[in-house]
Amino acid sequence: MDFNEAMQMLGTKLQGKYGHLGFKYKKSDKTLTRHSKNFTYLIAFSSFGGNTKDSISIEVCYIINTRPYDPYGYAKPDINTQPLFYSLRDNEIYLDIGNEEKINNTFEIVCQWMEKLLIPKMNELCATE
């Protein structure tokens, strides 16, 4: 299994769970994304070094950006342009999606942080829109 196949499996599972909230998995940029009037809510996934056939390390970031977002940093992200940025890897949570069992474990962890971080902040921000 390679990174793209594993991410497709994880992304499909996440969209199945959070699709009712408007989240869609975008295969092209490896994000689970939801747009509202003023904000973009996303979980961004990327692979980092040392991947083998059995072990695929992924970085998971929970991000909320104001719309339209300027990804090139002309406006430096701050609490007004980016109300949430939380990286699991920066917080020493390392996830592996090297096989189906690991994908299922990662799914559970990604969902826990989604429920703890992203959804409460999303509900708070949506209430102001």
PDB file of C-alpha atoms in Angstrom:
ATOM      1  CA  MET A   1       0.000   0.000   0.000  1.00  0.00           C
ATOM      2  CA  ASP A   2       1.372   3.435  -0.844  1.00  0.00           C
ATOM      3  CA  PHE A   3       0.658   6.835   0.727  1.00  0.00           C
ATOM      4  CA  ASN A   4      -2.037   7.775  -1.823  1.00  0.00           C
ATOM      5  CA  GLU A   5      -3.927   4.486  -1.424  1.00  0.00           C
ATOM      6  CA  ALA A   6      -3.747   4.652   2.367  1.00  0.00           C
ATOM      7  CA  MET A   7      -4.858   8.296   2.407  1.00  0.00           C
ATOM      8  CA  GLN A   8      -7.764   7.480   0.095  1.00  0.00           C
ATOM      9  CA  MET A   9      -8.934   4.810   2.552  1.00  0.00           C
ATOM     10  CA  LEU A  10      -8.575   7.146   5.548  1.00  0.00           C
ATOM     11  CA  GLY A  11     -10.167  10.086   3.712  1.00  0.00           C
ATOM     12  CA  THR A  12     -13.142   7.992   2.606  1.00  0.00           C
ATOM     13  CA  LYS A  13     -13.721   6.808   6.196  1.00  0.00           C
ATOM     14  CA  LEU A  14     -13.519  10.391   7.506  1.00  0.00           C
ATOM     15  CA  GLN A  15     -15.891  11.704   4.842  1.00  0.00           C
ATOM     16  CA  GLY A  16     -18.291   8.886   5.741  1.00  0.00           C
ATOM     17  CA  LYS A  17     -18.255  10.001   9.369  1.00  0.00           C
ATOM     18  CA  TYR A  18     -18.260  13.795   8.889  1.00  0.00           C
ATOM     19  CA  GLY A  19     -19.994  14.194   5.522  1.00  0.00           C
ATOM     20  CA  HIS A  20     -23.246  15.116   7.285  1.00  0.00           C
ATOM     21  CA  LEU A  21     -21.445  18.207   8.663  1.00  0.00           C
ATOM     22  CA  GLY A  22     -20.427  19.227   5.139  1.00  0.00           C
ATOM     23  CA  PHE A  23     -16.863  17.823   5.118  1.00  0.00           C
ATOM     24  CA  LYS A  24     -15.558  16.347   1.899  1.00  0.00           C
ATOM     25  CA  TYR A  25     -12.284  14.519   1.331  1.00  0.00           C
ATOM     26  CA  LYS A  26     -10.310  16.185  -1.462  1.00  0.00           C
ATOM     27  CA  LYS A  27      -7.986  13.599  -2.911  1.00  0.00           C
ATOM     28  CA  SER A  28      -6.051  16.200  -4.922  1.00  0.00           C
ATOM     29  CA  ASP A  29      -4.815  18.127  -1.882  1.00  0.00           C
ATOM     30  CA  LYS A  30      -5.266  15.432   0.792  1.00  0.00           C
ATOM     31  CA  THR A  31      -7.612  17.432   2.980  1.00  0.00           C
ATOM     32  CA  LEU A  32     -10.956  16.919   4.632  1.00  0.00           C
ATOM     33  CA  THR A  33     -12.553  20.308   3.975  1.00  0.00           C
ATOM     34  CA  ARG A  34     -15.720  22.235   4.752  1.00  0.00           C
ATOM     35  CA  HIS A  35     -16.435  25.803   3.611  1.00  0.00           C
ATOM     36  CA  SER A  36     -18.794  28.170   5.340  1.00  0.00           C
ATOM     37  CA  LYS A  37     -19.494  31.787   4.492  1.00  0.00           C
ATOM     38  CA  ASN A  38     -16.499  33.198   6.377  1.00  0.00           C
ATOM     39  CA  PHE A  39     -14.258  30.216   7.113  1.00  0.00           C
ATOM     40  CA  THR A  40     -12.637  27.125   5.662  1.00  0.00           C
ATOM     41  CA  TYR A  41     -12.326  24.216   8.083  1.00  0.00           C
ATOM     42  CA  LEU A  42      -9.875  21.512   7.219  1.00  0.00           C
ATOM     43  CA  ILE A  43      -7.798  18.608   8.326  1.00  0.00           C
ATOM     44  CA  ALA A  44      -4.660  18.518   6.205  1.00  0.00           C
ATOM     45  CA  PHE A  45      -2.601  15.363   5.792  1.00  0.00           C
ATOM     46  CA  SER A  46       0.920  15.023   4.512  1.00  0.00           C
ATOM     47  CA  SER A  47       3.485  12.281   4.447  1.00  0.00           C
ATOM     48  CA  PHE A  48       6.929  12.698   5.921  1.00  0.00           C
ATOM     49  CA  GLY A  49      10.223  10.847   5.557  1.00  0.00           C
ATOM     50  CA  GLY A  50      11.182   7.279   6.292  1.00  0.00           C
ATOM     51  CA  ASN A  51       8.184   5.643   4.635  1.00  0.00           C
ATOM     52  CA  THR A  52       8.448   1.962   3.789  1.00  0.00           C
ATOM     53  CA  LYS A  53       6.044  -0.594   2.369  1.00  0.00           C
ATOM     54  CA  ASP A  54       4.677  -1.321   5.863  1.00  0.00           C
ATOM     55  CA  SER A  55       4.988   2.055   7.540  1.00  0.00           C
ATOM     56  CA  ILE A  56       3.674   5.390   6.239  1.00  0.00           C
ATOM     57  CA  SER A  57       4.083   8.280   8.655  1.00  0.00           C
ATOM     58  CA  ILE A  58       1.589  11.098   8.305  1.00  0.00           C
ATOM     59  CA  GLU A  59       1.384  14.609   9.627  1.00  0.00           C
ATOM     60  CA  VAL A  60      -2.132  15.720  10.628  1.00  0.00           C
ATOM     61  CA  CYS A  61      -3.007  19.424  11.013  1.00  0.00           C
ATOM     62  CA  TYR A  62      -6.340  20.851  12.131  1.00  0.00           C
ATOM     63  CA  ILE A  63      -6.742  24.259  10.511  1.00  0.00           C
ATOM     64  CA  ILE A  64      -9.398  26.953  10.305  1.00  0.00           C
ATOM     65  CA  ASN A  65      -8.736  29.822   7.892  1.00  0.00           C
ATOM     66  CA  THR A  66     -10.777  32.879   7.119  1.00  0.00           C
ATOM     67  CA  ARG A  67     -12.095  33.126   3.569  1.00  0.00           C
ATOM     68  CA  PRO A  68     -10.650  34.014   1.211  1.00  0.00           C
ATOM     69  CA  TYR A  69      -7.398  32.688   2.663  1.00  0.00           C
ATOM     70  CA  ASP A  70      -4.011  33.887   1.523  1.00  0.00           C
ATOM     71  CA  PRO A  71      -1.796  30.798   1.629  1.00  0.00           C
ATOM     72  CA  TYR A  72       1.323  32.694   0.531  1.00  0.00           C
ATOM     73  CA  GLY A  73       1.594  34.574   3.777  1.00  0.00           C
ATOM     74  CA  TYR A  74       1.169  38.127   2.495  1.00  0.00           C
ATOM     75  CA  ALA A  75      -1.161  38.442   5.455  1.00  0.00           C
ATOM     76  CA  LYS A  76       0.677  36.730   8.278  1.00  0.00           C
ATOM     77  CA  PRO A  77      -1.663  34.173   9.893  1.00  0.00           C
ATOM     78  CA  ASP A  78      -2.910  35.349  13.278  1.00  0.00           C
ATOM     79  CA  ILE A  79      -5.919  34.629  15.461  1.00  0.00           C
ATOM     80  CA  ASN A  80      -8.117  36.697  13.107  1.00  0.00           C
ATOM     81  CA  THR A  81      -7.045  35.046   9.843  1.00  0.00           C
ATOM     82  CA  GLN A  82      -6.383  31.603  11.295  1.00  0.00           C
ATOM     83  CA  PRO A  83      -8.454  30.902  14.405  1.00  0.00           C
ATOM     84  CA  LEU A  84      -7.076  27.363  14.646  1.00  0.00           C
ATOM     85  CA  PHE A  85      -3.829  25.669  13.656  1.00  0.00           C
ATOM     86  CA  TYR A  86      -2.957  22.491  15.532  1.00  0.00           C
ATOM     87  CA  SER A  87      -0.438  19.929  14.350  1.00  0.00           C
ATOM     88  CA  LEU A  88      -0.466  16.473  15.929  1.00  0.00           C
ATOM     89  CA  ARG A  89       3.147  15.878  14.943  1.00  0.00           C
ATOM     90  CA  ASP A  90       4.253  19.131  16.597  1.00  0.00           C
ATOM     91  CA  ASN A  91       2.577  17.798  19.723  1.00  0.00           C
ATOM     92  CA  GLU A  92       4.501  14.520  19.449  1.00  0.00           C
ATOM     93  CA  ILE A  93       1.575  12.444  18.211  1.00  0.00           C
ATOM     94  CA  TYR A  94       2.961  10.357  15.367  1.00  0.00           C
ATOM     95  CA  LEU A  95       0.540   8.425  13.173  1.00  0.00           C
ATOM     96  CA  ASP A  96       1.165   5.565  10.769  1.00  0.00           C
ATOM     97  CA  ILE A  97      -1.203   4.449   7.989  1.00  0.00           C
ATOM     98  CA  GLY A  98       0.913   1.571   6.665  1.00  0.00           C
ATOM     99  CA  ASN A  99      -1.862  -1.038   6.698  1.00  0.00           C
ATOM    100  CA  GLU A 100      -5.607  -1.336   7.257  1.00  0.00           C
ATOM    101  CA  GLU A 101      -5.328  -1.856  11.024  1.00  0.00           C
ATOM    102  CA  LYS A 102      -3.094   1.228  11.344  1.00  0.00           C
ATOM    103  CA  ILE A 103      -5.525   3.223   9.169  1.00  0.00           C
ATOM    104  CA  ASN A 104      -8.353   2.252  11.546  1.00  0.00           C
ATOM    105  CA  ASN A 105      -6.277   3.290  14.585  1.00  0.00           C
ATOM    106  CA  THR A 106      -5.366   6.583  12.920  1.00  0.00           C
ATOM    107  CA  PHE A 107      -9.030   7.171  12.019  1.00  0.00           C
ATOM    108  CA  GLU A 108      -9.983   6.870  15.714  1.00  0.00           C
ATOM    109  CA  ILE A 109      -7.260   9.319  16.787  1.00  0.00           C
ATOM    110  CA  VAL A 110      -8.047  11.839  14.025  1.00  0.00           C
ATOM    111  CA  CYS A 111     -11.728  11.708  15.046  1.00  0.00           C
ATOM    112  CA  GLN A 112     -10.899  12.230  18.745  1.00  0.00           C
ATOM    113  CA  TRP A 113      -8.990  15.419  17.928  1.00  0.00           C
ATOM    114  CA  MET A 114     -11.675  16.502  15.466  1.00  0.00           C
ATOM    115  CA  GLU A 115     -14.270  16.233  18.257  1.00  0.00           C
ATOM    116  CA  LYS A 116     -11.990  17.914  20.803  1.00  0.00           C
ATOM    117  CA  LEU A 117     -10.589  20.765  18.683  1.00  0.00           C
ATOM    118  CA  LEU A 118     -12.116  21.418  15.288  1.00  0.00           C
ATOM    119  CA  ILE A 119     -15.831  20.810  15.806  1.00  0.00           C
ATOM    120  CA  PRO A 120     -16.186  22.930  18.997  1.00  0.00           C
ATOM    121  CA  LYS A 121     -14.308  25.808  17.328  1.00  0.00           C
ATOM    122  CA  MET A 122     -16.371  25.354  14.155  1.00  0.00           C
ATOM    123  CA  ASN A 123     -19.612  25.506  16.148  1.00  0.00           C
ATOM    124  CA  GLU A 124     -18.417  28.625  17.959  1.00  0.00           C
ATOM    125  CA  LEU A 125     -17.454  30.375  14.690  1.00  0.00           C
ATOM    126  CA  CYS A 126     -20.587  29.251  12.803  1.00  0.00           C
ATOM    127  CA  ALA A 127     -22.723  30.782  15.558  1.00  0.00           C
ATOM    128  CA  THR A 128     -21.232  34.197  14.687  1.00  0.00           C
ATOM    129  CA  GLU A 129     -21.786  33.969  10.910  1.00  0.00           C
TER     130      GLU A 129
END
